[in-house]
């Protein structure tokens, strides 16, 4: 067909041409990446999870079996498919199969509730939803809700905890016959929509992030170079597979790009992960700051041989200097801080950076073609080294969200810069220090929560008159979620307990990580000069320590 004037990621065709001429975009697709590893390193171990160890050849076979099941669910070229699976080799088989069929994964996290997943189904025009067949109760409830509310979406269920998951997989409740046959490849344009990633909510419902093959794989290849990922490496996956950090920085796709081994931990706990490092001779892992703290403070560090570990990537939320300094001496490996976002821009401290930069900055961009603007409140560039809001544009940063014209108008400038909402300073070396945030978002140890999403659900409770949700400081998480509630008249005495409120939110389909840590009932909210609720004061109210003058 005709080439569109604007690509699915919002980039104009001229920008695409330039990135191709510069050699940044190579025309590679995600299936090409899988295919190359499968054909070039068939006997090398591709993936290890709690139950299965698959060579690249076996991964290829698993992908064909998954593809057969997905075709039975009506998945074809261009079909959006919501994937919500626990961490396991089945996740890789599913995503590989979707790429082989030219279909478009929509990357839900296991913690997303039915409210969010229903939104992903509707916004993407999903034809199928792949979820677990047995297992976590919350996840099964999401699958039930999708079946109930989205009859147009074909449910596919697969149990990652059996040795032959695809033999028992169901499509709309029926087991599918899976012959040992190769499924033909559907070749797609590298400029087409590769998948939809999710934004770390600033709006009540997460936005869908359209990434193309060309743009995303450029960032993966650059991450592989900056992080020195090698074919003999063994990468531990402890964070949710579907998250952008886990997928691409340098992540699962970085490992596949060089044909390395991916070890998927059953859970992120230090006990599980540190013993996996020892047993599988893991060379690298990606963590959010609270997990790094859990690892550092775990007695399991002494019990295991961690000498194989070369690099830890830590990002998703601000890492404290204190924790950063402990990595080298206590875990015997190099720290790379990562400041990234599913919309695009990724920064790393470099492996040969001096210690001071590694512990006090969040790194510098992976590409010399990343354009950064740091602006003050009036939209003017700040003086060098001064803090301001970070705007960015470049070869792998989207210039629009999927089907969200109103949000696009405020999230992107007319010339295509993305407003990150992060307040940063840039050092003469190019390194960035994240100093704050100019967006209504809570970053709970790397998990992004939109206060509005939580407020909307709490307001639906009959005992609640008004609600305001804010992030309050927490030593481990950085921030945790606090809901201030004003009871309705007549409900002050019989106001629901914390347990009841939590249950209410989960039942309404709110994601598990968005459920508040703390509930406070009050009679009124502090106000700003113009009578709006002052979230700033509310954050301060919960803050221990000396009061302001
Ligand atoms: C402070 N804030 C950070 C950091 C992200 C790699 C790593 C992380 C993500 C990610 C990612 C931070 N220090 N080191 O996609 O590829 C906050 C910022 C940012 C937002 C993006 C990747 N690293 N952040 O976390 O899309 O506020 O991506 O804008 O989930 O997380 O969130 P998300």
Coordinates of C-alpha atoms and ligand atoms in Angstrom, one line a residue:
X1 CA 0.0 0.0 0.0
X2 CA 0.8 3.7 0.0
X3 CA 3.3 4.9 2.6
X4 CA 1.5 7.2 5.1
X5 CA 2.7 10.8 5.6
X6 CA 3.0 10.1 9.3
X7 CA 4.2 6.8 10.8
X8 CA 2.2 5.1 13.6
X9 CA 4.7 6.6 16.2
X10 CA 3.8 10.0 15.0
X11 CA 7.0 10.7 13.0
X12 CA 6.7 12.4 9.7
X13 CA 8.0 10.4 6.7
X14 CA 10.8 13.0 6.2
X15 CA 12.1 12.3 9.7
X16 CA 11.9 8.6 9.0
X17 CA 13.9 9.1 5.8
X18 CA 16.6 11.0 7.7
X19 CA 16.9 8.4 10.4
X20 CA 17.3 5.7 7.7
X21 CA 19.9 7.7 5.8
X22 CA 21.8 8.2 9.0
X23 CA 21.9 4.4 9.3
X24 CA 20.0 4.5 12.7
X25 CA 17.0 2.7 11.3
X26 CA 18.0 -0.5 9.5
X27 CA 14.7 -2.0 8.3
X28 CA 14.9 -4.9 10.8
X29 CA 11.7 -6.2 12.4
X30 CA 11.1 -7.9 15.7
X31 CA 10.6 -11.2 14.0
X32 CA 13.9 -10.8 12.2
X33 CA 15.5 -10.5 15.6
X34 CA 14.0 -13.7 16.9
X35 CA 14.6 -15.5 13.6
X36 CA 18.3 -14.7 13.5
X37 CA 18.9 -16.0 17.0
X38 CA 16.9 -19.1 16.3
X39 CA 18.8 -19.9 13.1
X40 CA 22.2 -18.8 14.1
X41 CA 22.4 -20.2 17.7
X42 CA 19.9 -23.2 17.7
X43 CA 21.6 -25.2 20.4
X44 CA 22.4 -22.2 22.7
X45 CA 20.1 -21.9 25.7
X46 CA 17.6 -19.1 25.0
X47 CA 15.4 -19.1 28.1
X48 CA 15.2 -20.7 31.6
X49 CA 12.2 -20.3 33.8
X50 CA 11.1 -22.2 36.9
X51 CA 10.0 -25.2 35.0
X52 CA 11.5 -25.2 31.5
X53 CA 14.9 -24.7 29.8
X54 CA 14.6 -24.0 26.1
X55 CA 17.3 -23.8 23.5
X56 CA 16.8 -21.3 20.7
X57 CA 15.7 -24.2 18.5
X58 CA 13.1 -25.2 21.1
X59 CA 12.0 -21.6 21.5
X60 CA 11.4 -21.5 17.8
X61 CA 9.3 -24.6 18.1
X62 CA 7.4 -23.2 21.0
X63 CA 6.7 -20.1 19.0
X64 CA 5.2 -22.1 16.2
X65 CA 2.9 -23.9 18.6
X66 CA 1.9 -20.6 20.2
X67 CA 1.3 -19.2 16.7
X68 CA -1.0 -22.2 15.9
X69 CA -3.1 -21.4 19.0
X70 CA -3.2 -17.7 18.2
X71 CA -4.3 -18.3 14.6
X72 CA -7.1 -20.5 16.0
X73 CA -8.2 -17.4 17.9
X74 CA -8.4 -15.4 14.7
X75 CA -5.0 -13.6 15.0
X76 CA -3.8 -12.3 11.6
X77 CA -1.4 -9.7 10.3
X78 CA -2.0 -6.4 12.1
X79 CA -4.3 -7.9 14.8
X80 CA -3.9 -6.2 18.2
X81 CA -3.6 -8.8 21.0
X82 CA -3.6 -8.0 24.7
X83 CA -1.0 -10.1 26.5
X84 CA -1.2 -10.4 30.3
X85 CA 1.0 -13.2 31.5
X86 CA 3.0 -14.0 34.6
X87 CA 6.8 -14.0 34.0
X88 CA 7.8 -17.2 32.2
X89 CA 9.1 -18.7 28.9
X90 CA 5.4 -18.7 27.7
X91 CA 5.6 -14.9 27.6
X92 CA 8.5 -15.1 25.1
X93 CA 6.7 -17.8 23.0
X94 CA 3.6 -15.7 22.9
X95 CA 5.3 -12.5 21.9
X96 CA 7.6 -14.3 19.4
X97 CA 4.5 -15.9 17.8
X98 CA 2.7 -12.6 17.5
X99 CA 5.7 -11.1 15.8
X100 CA 5.9 -14.1 13.4
X101 CA 2.3 -13.6 12.5
X102 CA 2.8 -9.9 11.9
X103 CA 0.3 -9.2 14.8
X104 CA 0.6 -6.4 17.4
X105 CA 1.1 -7.3 21.1
X106 CA -0.4 -4.9 23.6
X107 CA 1.8 -5.2 26.7
X108 CA -0.4 -5.4 29.9
X109 CA 1.3 -6.0 33.2
X110 CA 0.2 -8.9 35.5
X111 CA -0.8 -6.3 38.1
X112 CA -3.2 -4.4 35.8
X113 CA -6.8 -4.7 36.9
X114 CA -9.8 -5.3 34.7
X115 CA -10.6 -1.6 34.5
X116 CA -7.2 -1.0 32.8
X117 CA -7.2 -4.2 30.7
X118 CA -10.7 -3.4 29.4
X119 CA -9.5 0.0 28.3
X120 CA -6.5 -1.6 26.5
X121 CA -8.9 -4.0 24.7
X122 CA -11.2 -1.1 23.6
X123 CA -8.5 1.4 22.7
X124 CA -6.5 -1.1 20.6
X125 CA -9.4 -2.9 19.0
X126 CA -8.0 -6.1 20.3
X127 CA -9.1 -9.4 18.6
X128 CA -7.7 -11.6 21.4
X129 CA -6.6 -11.6 25.0
X130 CA -3.9 -14.0 26.2
X131 CA -4.0 -14.7 29.9
X132 CA -3.1 -17.5 32.3
X133 CA -5.3 -20.6 32.4
X134 CA -4.8 -21.3 36.1
X135 CA -2.9 -19.4 38.7
X136 CA -3.1 -16.0 40.4
X137 CA -6.7 -15.2 41.4
X138 CA -6.6 -11.5 40.5
X139 CA -5.4 -12.4 37.0
X140 CA -8.1 -14.9 36.5
X141 CA -10.6 -12.3 37.6
X142 CA -9.3 -10.0 34.8
X143 CA -9.8 -12.7 32.2
X144 CA -13.4 -13.2 33.5
X145 CA -14.1 -9.5 33.2
X146 CA -12.7 -9.4 29.6
X147 CA -14.9 -12.4 28.7
X148 CA -17.9 -10.6 30.2
X149 CA -17.4 -7.1 29.0
X150 CA -15.6 -7.7 25.6
X151 CA -17.3 -10.5 23.7
X152 CA -15.5 -9.3 20.6
X153 CA -12.2 -10.3 22.1
X154 CA -11.4 -14.0 21.9
X155 CA -9.9 -15.3 25.2
X156 CA -6.8 -17.5 24.9
X157 CA -5.7 -19.2 28.1
X158 CA -2.4 -20.8 28.7
X159 CA -0.8 -22.3 31.9
X160 CA 2.9 -21.4 32.1
X161 CA 3.3 -23.9 35.0
X162 CA 3.0 -27.1 33.0
X163 CA 5.8 -28.7 30.9
X164 CA 3.8 -28.5 27.6
X165 CA 1.8 -25.3 27.9
X166 CA 0.6 -25.1 24.3
X167 CA -0.8 -28.6 24.3
X168 CA -3.3 -27.5 27.0
X169 CA -3.9 -24.0 25.8
X170 CA -7.6 -23.0 25.2
X171 CA -9.2 -20.6 22.7
X172 CA -12.7 -19.5 23.9
X173 CA -12.6 -22.3 26.3
X174 CA -11.7 -25.1 23.9
X175 CA -8.4 -27.0 23.8
X176 CA -6.7 -26.5 20.4
X177 CA -5.1 -29.3 18.4
X178 CA -1.4 -28.3 17.9
X179 CA 0.4 -30.3 15.3
X180 CA 4.2 -30.1 15.0
X181 CA 4.1 -27.9 11.9
X182 CA 6.0 -24.7 11.1
X183 CA 3.9 -21.6 10.8
X184 CA 4.8 -19.4 7.8
X185 CA 6.3 -15.9 8.6
X186 CA 4.2 -12.9 7.8
X187 CA 6.7 -10.2 6.7
X188 CA 5.6 -6.7 7.7
X189 CA 7.0 -3.2 7.1
X190 CA 9.6 -2.1 9.6
X191 CA 7.8 1.2 9.7
X192 CA 4.6 -0.4 10.8
X193 CA 3.2 -0.5 14.4
X194 CA 5.2 -3.2 16.2
X195 CA 3.3 -3.2 19.5
X196 CA 1.6 -0.9 22.0
X197 CA 3.4 -0.2 25.2
X198 CA 1.7 1.5 28.1
X199 CA 2.4 4.8 29.7
X200 CA 3.1 5.2 33.4
X201 CA -0.3 6.9 34.0
X202 CA -0.7 10.6 34.4
X203 CA -4.3 10.2 33.0
X204 CA -6.9 8.2 34.8
X205 CA -6.4 5.4 32.3
X206 CA -3.0 4.5 30.9
X207 CA -2.2 5.8 27.4
X208 CA -1.1 3.4 24.6
X209 CA 2.3 4.0 23.2
X210 CA 2.7 3.1 19.5
X211 CA 6.3 1.9 18.7
X212 CA 7.5 0.8 15.3
X213 CA 10.0 -1.9 14.5
X214 CA 12.6 0.5 13.2
X215 CA 12.4 3.0 16.1
X216 CA 12.4 0.4 18.9
X217 CA 15.1 -1.8 17.6
X218 CA 17.4 1.1 17.1
X219 CA 17.1 1.8 20.9
X220 CA 17.7 -1.9 21.6
X221 CA 20.8 -2.1 19.5
X222 CA 22.2 1.1 21.1
X223 CA 21.4 -0.3 24.6
X224 CA 23.3 -3.5 23.7
X225 CA 26.3 -1.4 22.8
X226 CA 26.2 1.0 25.7
X227 CA 25.7 -1.9 28.1
X228 CA 28.1 -4.3 26.4
X229 CA 25.7 -7.3 26.1
X230 CA 27.5 -10.3 24.7
X231 CA 26.4 -13.7 23.2
X232 CA 27.7 -15.6 26.2
X233 CA 25.9 -13.5 28.7
X234 CA 23.1 -14.7 31.0
X235 CA 20.6 -12.1 31.8
X236 CA 18.3 -12.3 34.8
X237 CA 14.7 -11.0 34.4
X238 CA 13.3 -10.1 37.8
X239 CA 10.9 -7.3 36.9
X240 CA 7.7 -7.9 34.9
X241 CA 8.6 -9.1 31.3
X242 CA 6.2 -6.7 29.6
X243 CA 7.6 -3.5 31.1
X244 CA 9.5 -1.3 28.7
X245 CA 12.6 -1.5 30.9
X246 CA 12.6 -5.3 30.9
X247 CA 11.9 -5.5 27.2
X248 CA 14.4 -3.1 25.9
X249 CA 16.9 -1.5 28.3
X250 CA 18.7 -3.6 27.1
X251 CA 16.4 -6.3 28.4
X252 CA 14.9 -9.4 26.7
X253 CA 15.2 -8.0 23.2
X254 CA 18.8 -7.0 23.9
X255 CA 19.6 -10.5 25.0
X256 CA 17.8 -11.9 21.9
X257 CA 19.7 -9.5 19.6
X258 CA 23.0 -11.2 20.6
X259 CA 21.6 -14.7 21.1
X260 CA 22.3 -14.6 24.9
X261 CA 20.5 -16.6 27.6
X262 CA 17.5 -15.2 29.5
X263 CA 16.8 -16.5 33.0
X264 CA 13.3 -15.6 34.2
X265 CA 13.0 -15.6 38.0
X266 CA 9.8 -16.8 39.5
X267 CA 9.6 -13.8 41.7
X268 CA 11.8 -10.8 42.4
X269 CA 12.8 -11.6 46.0
X270 CA 16.5 -11.6 46.9
X271 CA 16.3 -15.3 48.0
X272 CA 15.0 -16.4 44.6
X273 CA 17.1 -14.1 42.5
X274 CA 20.4 -14.4 44.3
X275 CA 20.2 -18.2 44.2
X276 CA 19.4 -18.0 40.5
X277 CA 22.5 -15.8 39.9
X278 CA 24.6 -18.4 41.7
X279 CA 23.0 -21.4 39.9
X280 CA 22.9 -20.1 36.4
X281 CA 26.0 -17.9 36.5
X282 CA 24.0 -14.8 35.8
X283 CA 26.0 -11.9 34.3
X284 CA 23.5 -9.0 34.4
X285 CA 20.1 -8.0 35.9
X286 CA 17.7 -5.0 35.8
X287 CA 16.2 -3.7 39.1
X288 CA 14.1 -0.9 40.4
X289 CA 15.6 0.9 43.5
X290 CA 13.5 -0.8 46.2
X291 CA 14.5 -4.2 44.8
X292 CA 18.2 -3.2 44.8
X293 CA 17.8 -2.3 48.5
X294 CA 16.1 -5.6 49.3
X295 CA 19.0 -7.4 47.6
X296 CA 21.7 -5.3 49.3
X297 CA 20.1 -5.8 52.7
X298 CA 19.5 -9.6 52.3
X299 CA 21.5 -12.2 54.2
X300 CA 21.3 -14.3 51.0
X301 CA 24.1 -12.1 49.6
X302 CA 26.6 -13.9 51.9
X303 CA 25.1 -17.3 51.1
X304 CA 25.6 -17.3 47.4
X305 CA 28.5 -17.0 44.9
X306 CA 27.7 -13.8 42.9
X307 CA 31.1 -13.6 41.2
X308 CA 29.5 -14.1 37.7
X309 CA 27.6 -10.8 38.1
X310 CA 29.1 -8.1 35.9
X311 CA 26.4 -5.3 35.7
X312 CA 23.3 -4.2 37.5
X313 CA 21.0 -1.8 35.7
X314 CA 18.9 0.2 38.1
X315 CA 16.1 2.6 37.0
X316 CA 12.4 3.4 36.9
X317 CA 12.7 5.7 39.9
X318 CA 15.4 7.8 41.5
X319 CA 18.1 5.8 43.2
X320 CA 19.7 7.3 46.3
X321 CA 23.5 8.0 46.2
X322 CA 23.9 5.9 49.4
X323 CA 22.4 2.8 47.8
X324 CA 24.3 3.4 44.6
X325 CA 27.6 3.5 46.4
X326 CA 27.1 0.1 48.0
X327 CA 26.7 -1.8 44.7
X328 CA 30.3 -2.2 43.8
X329 CA 31.7 -3.1 47.2
X330 CA 28.9 -5.3 48.3
X331 CA 27.7 -7.1 45.2
X332 CA 31.0 -7.0 43.3
X333 CA 29.6 -5.7 40.0
X334 CA 29.2 -2.4 38.1
X335 CA 26.2 -0.2 38.4
X336 CA 24.6 1.4 35.4
X337 CA 21.8 3.8 36.3
X338 CA 19.0 3.9 33.8
X339 CA 16.6 6.8 33.3
X340 CA 14.1 5.7 30.6
X341 CA 10.5 5.9 29.6
X342 CA 8.2 3.8 27.5
X343 CA 7.7 6.8 25.2
X344 CA 11.3 6.6 24.1
X345 CA 14.4 8.4 25.5
X346 CA 16.8 6.2 27.4
X347 CA 19.8 7.3 29.4
X348 CA 22.5 5.2 31.0
X349 CA 25.6 6.0 33.0
X350 CA 28.5 4.5 31.0
X351 CA 30.5 1.5 32.1
X352 CA 33.7 3.6 32.2
X353 CA 32.2 6.7 33.8
X354 CA 33.9 7.8 37.0
X355 CA 32.2 6.6 40.2
X356 CA 31.0 10.0 41.1
X357 CA 28.9 10.3 37.9
X358 CA 27.6 6.7 38.3
X359 CA 26.3 7.3 41.8
X360 CA 25.0 10.8 41.4
X361 CA 23.5 11.0 37.9
X362 CA 20.9 9.1 35.9
X363 CA 23.2 8.8 32.9
X364 CA 23.2 10.4 29.4
X365 CA 21.2 9.6 26.3
X366 CA 22.1 6.6 24.2
X367 CA 22.0 8.5 20.9
X368 CA 23.8 11.6 19.7
X369 CA 20.5 12.2 17.8
X370 CA 18.5 12.5 20.9
X371 CA 17.5 16.1 21.2
X372 CA 17.0 17.5 24.7
X373 CA 15.4 20.8 25.8
X374 CA 15.2 21.8 29.4
X375 CA 12.6 24.5 29.8
X376 CA 11.5 26.9 32.6
X377 CA 7.9 27.7 33.5
X378 CA 7.7 30.2 30.7
X379 CA 8.9 27.7 28.1
X380 CA 12.4 29.2 27.8
X381 CA 15.6 27.2 27.9
X382 CA 17.2 27.3 31.3
X383 CA 20.8 28.3 31.8
X384 CA 23.2 25.4 31.6
X385 CA 23.1 23.3 34.8
X386 CA 19.8 24.8 36.0
X387 CA 16.7 22.6 36.7
X388 CA 13.8 22.6 34.3
X389 CA 11.3 20.4 32.6
X390 CA 12.8 17.9 30.1
X391 CA 11.4 17.8 26.6
X392 CA 12.8 15.4 24.1
X393 CA 12.7 14.3 20.4
X394 CA 14.7 11.8 18.6
X395 CA 14.9 8.6 16.5
X396 CA 13.1 6.4 19.0
X397 CA 10.8 8.8 20.9
X398 CA 7.1 8.8 19.9
X399 CA 5.5 12.0 18.7
X400 CA 2.0 11.0 19.6
X401 CA 0.0 8.5 21.7
X402 CA -2.4 6.0 20.1
X403 CA -5.8 7.6 19.5
X404 CA -5.6 10.4 22.1
X405 CA -5.8 13.7 20.3
X406 CA -6.5 15.7 23.5
X407 CA -3.6 14.2 25.5
X408 CA -1.4 14.6 22.5
X409 CA -2.1 18.3 22.3
X410 CA -0.6 18.8 25.8
X411 CA 2.0 16.1 25.8
X412 CA 3.8 17.1 22.6
X413 CA 5.0 20.4 21.2
X414 CA 4.0 21.4 17.7
X415 CA 7.5 20.4 16.5
X416 CA 7.2 17.0 18.0
X417 CA 9.0 17.2 21.3
X418 CA 7.6 14.9 24.1
X419 CA 7.1 16.6 27.5
X420 CA 8.5 14.1 30.0
X421 CA 7.2 15.9 33.0
X422 CA 10.5 15.2 34.7
X423 CA 12.5 18.0 36.2
X424 CA 16.1 17.6 35.5
X425 CA 19.5 19.3 35.4
X426 CA 22.1 18.5 32.8
X427 CA 25.8 18.5 33.6
X428 CA 28.5 19.7 31.2
X429 CA 29.3 16.0 30.5
X430 CA 25.7 15.6 29.2
X431 CA 24.7 13.5 32.2
X432 CA 21.3 14.1 33.6
X433 CA 20.2 14.4 37.2
X434 CA 16.5 13.9 37.9
X435 CA 15.6 16.3 40.6
X436 CA 11.8 16.2 40.6
X437 CA 8.6 15.9 38.7
X438 CA 6.1 18.3 37.2
X439 CA 3.2 15.8 36.5
X440 CA 0.4 14.5 38.7
X441 CA 1.9 11.1 39.1
X442 CA 3.1 8.9 42.0
X443 CA 6.2 6.8 41.4
X444 CA 5.9 4.0 43.8
X445 CA 9.3 2.4 43.6
X446 CA 9.2 2.4 39.8
X447 CA 5.4 1.7 39.5
X448 CA 3.7 4.7 38.1
X449 CA 0.2 5.6 39.5
X450 CA -2.1 8.3 38.3
X451 CA -3.8 9.8 41.4
X452 CA -6.9 10.5 39.3
X453 CA -7.4 6.8 38.6
X454 CA -7.5 6.0 42.3
X455 CA -9.7 9.1 43.2
X456 CA -12.2 8.1 40.5
X457 CA -12.8 4.7 42.0
X458 CA -12.9 5.9 45.7
X459 CA -15.4 8.5 44.7
X460 CA -17.7 5.7 43.6
X461 CA -17.9 4.4 47.2
X462 CA -21.3 5.4 48.9
X463 CA -19.6 6.4 52.2
X464 CA -17.1 8.8 50.5
X465 CA -17.9 12.5 50.0
X466 CA -14.5 13.6 48.6
X467 CA -11.0 12.1 48.1
X468 CA -7.6 13.3 47.3
X469 CA -4.7 10.9 46.5
X470 CA -1.1 12.0 46.9
X471 CA 2.4 10.4 47.1
X472 CA 4.1 10.6 50.5
X473 CA 7.7 9.8 51.3
X474 CA 8.7 6.3 52.0
X475 CA 12.2 5.1 52.8
X476 CA 12.2 2.0 50.6
X477 CA 9.7 2.9 47.9
X478 CA 10.7 6.5 47.6
X479 CA 7.0 7.3 47.5
X480 CA 3.9 5.5 48.7
X481 CA 0.2 6.2 48.0
X482 CA -1.9 8.0 50.6
X483 CA -5.7 8.6 50.1
X484 CA -7.2 11.4 52.1
X485 CA -11.0 10.8 52.5
X486 CA -13.8 13.0 53.6
X487 CA -16.7 10.8 54.7
X488 CA -20.3 11.6 53.6
X489 CA -22.7 13.0 56.1
X490 CA -24.1 10.1 58.1
X491 CA -21.2 7.8 57.3
X492 CA -18.7 9.2 59.8
X493 CA -19.5 6.5 62.3
X494 CA -19.7 3.5 60.1
X495 CA -16.9 4.5 57.7
X496 CA -15.5 1.4 55.9
X497 CA -12.2 -0.2 57.3
X498 CA -9.0 -0.1 55.3
X499 CA -9.5 -3.8 54.4
X500 CA -13.0 -3.0 53.1
X501 CA -11.7 0.0 51.1
X502 CA -8.9 -2.1 49.5
X503 CA -11.3 -4.9 48.6
X504 CA -13.7 -2.4 47.1
X505 CA -10.9 -1.0 44.9
X506 CA -9.8 -4.4 43.7
X507 CA -13.3 -5.4 42.9
X508 CA -13.8 -2.3 40.8
X509 CA -10.8 -3.5 38.7
X510 CA -8.1 -1.1 39.9
X511 CA -4.6 -2.3 39.3
X512 CA -3.0 -3.9 42.5
X513 CA -0.1 -1.5 42.6
X514 CA -2.5 1.5 42.6
X515 CA -4.2 0.5 45.8
X516 CA -3.3 3.1 48.5
X517 CA -0.8 2.1 51.2
X518 CA -2.4 4.6 53.7
X519 CA -6.0 5.8 54.1
X520 CA -6.6 9.0 56.2
X521 CA -10.1 10.3 57.0
X522 CA -10.3 14.0 57.5
X523 CA -13.0 16.6 57.7
X524 CA -11.6 19.0 55.1
X525 CA -8.8 19.4 52.6
X526 CA -6.2 22.1 52.8
X527 CA -6.8 24.7 50.0
X528 CA -4.7 26.8 47.7
X529 CA -5.3 30.5 47.2
X530 CA -7.9 29.8 44.5
X531 CA -9.7 27.2 46.5
X532 CA -8.3 24.1 44.8
X533 CA -7.2 21.2 47.0
X534 CA -3.6 21.7 47.8
X535 CA -1.9 18.4 47.2
X536 CA 1.4 20.0 48.1
X537 CA 0.1 20.6 51.6
X538 CA -1.3 17.1 51.8
X539 CA 2.1 15.6 50.9
X540 CA 3.6 17.8 53.6
X541 CA 1.0 16.8 56.2
X542 CA 2.0 13.2 56.1
X543 CA 5.7 14.0 56.2
X544 CA 7.4 13.4 59.5
X545 CA 10.2 15.8 60.6
X546 CA 10.5 19.5 61.5
X547 CA 7.5 21.7 60.6
X548 CA 8.1 24.6 58.3
X549 CA 8.4 28.1 59.7
Ligands
LIG1 C1 14.2 8.9 38.3 N1 13.1 8.7 37.6 C2 13.0 7.7 36.7 C3 15.3 7.2 37.1 C4 12.5 6.4 35.1 C5 14.3 2.0 31.4 C6 14.3 2.4 32.7 C7 13.1 2.9 33.2 C8 11.9 3.0 32.4 C9 10.7 3.5 33.0 C10 12.0 2.6 31.1 C11 14.1 6.9 36.4 N2 15.3 8.1 38.0 N3 16.5 6.4 36.9 O1 10.9 2.6 30.2 O2 13.3 1.7 29.3 C12 10.7 7.9 35.8 C13 10.6 9.2 35.1 C14 10.2 8.8 33.7 C15 9.2 7.6 34.0 C16 9.0 6.7 32.9 C17 13.2 2.1 30.5 N4 13.8 6.1 35.4 N5 12.0 7.3 35.9 O3 10.6 3.7 34.2 O4 7.5 4.5 31.2 O5 9.6 10.0 35.7 O6 9.6 3.7 32.1 O7 9.5 9.8 32.9 O8 7.5 3.2 33.4 O9 9.8 7.0 35.1 O10 8.3 5.5 33.4 P1 8.2 4.2 32.5

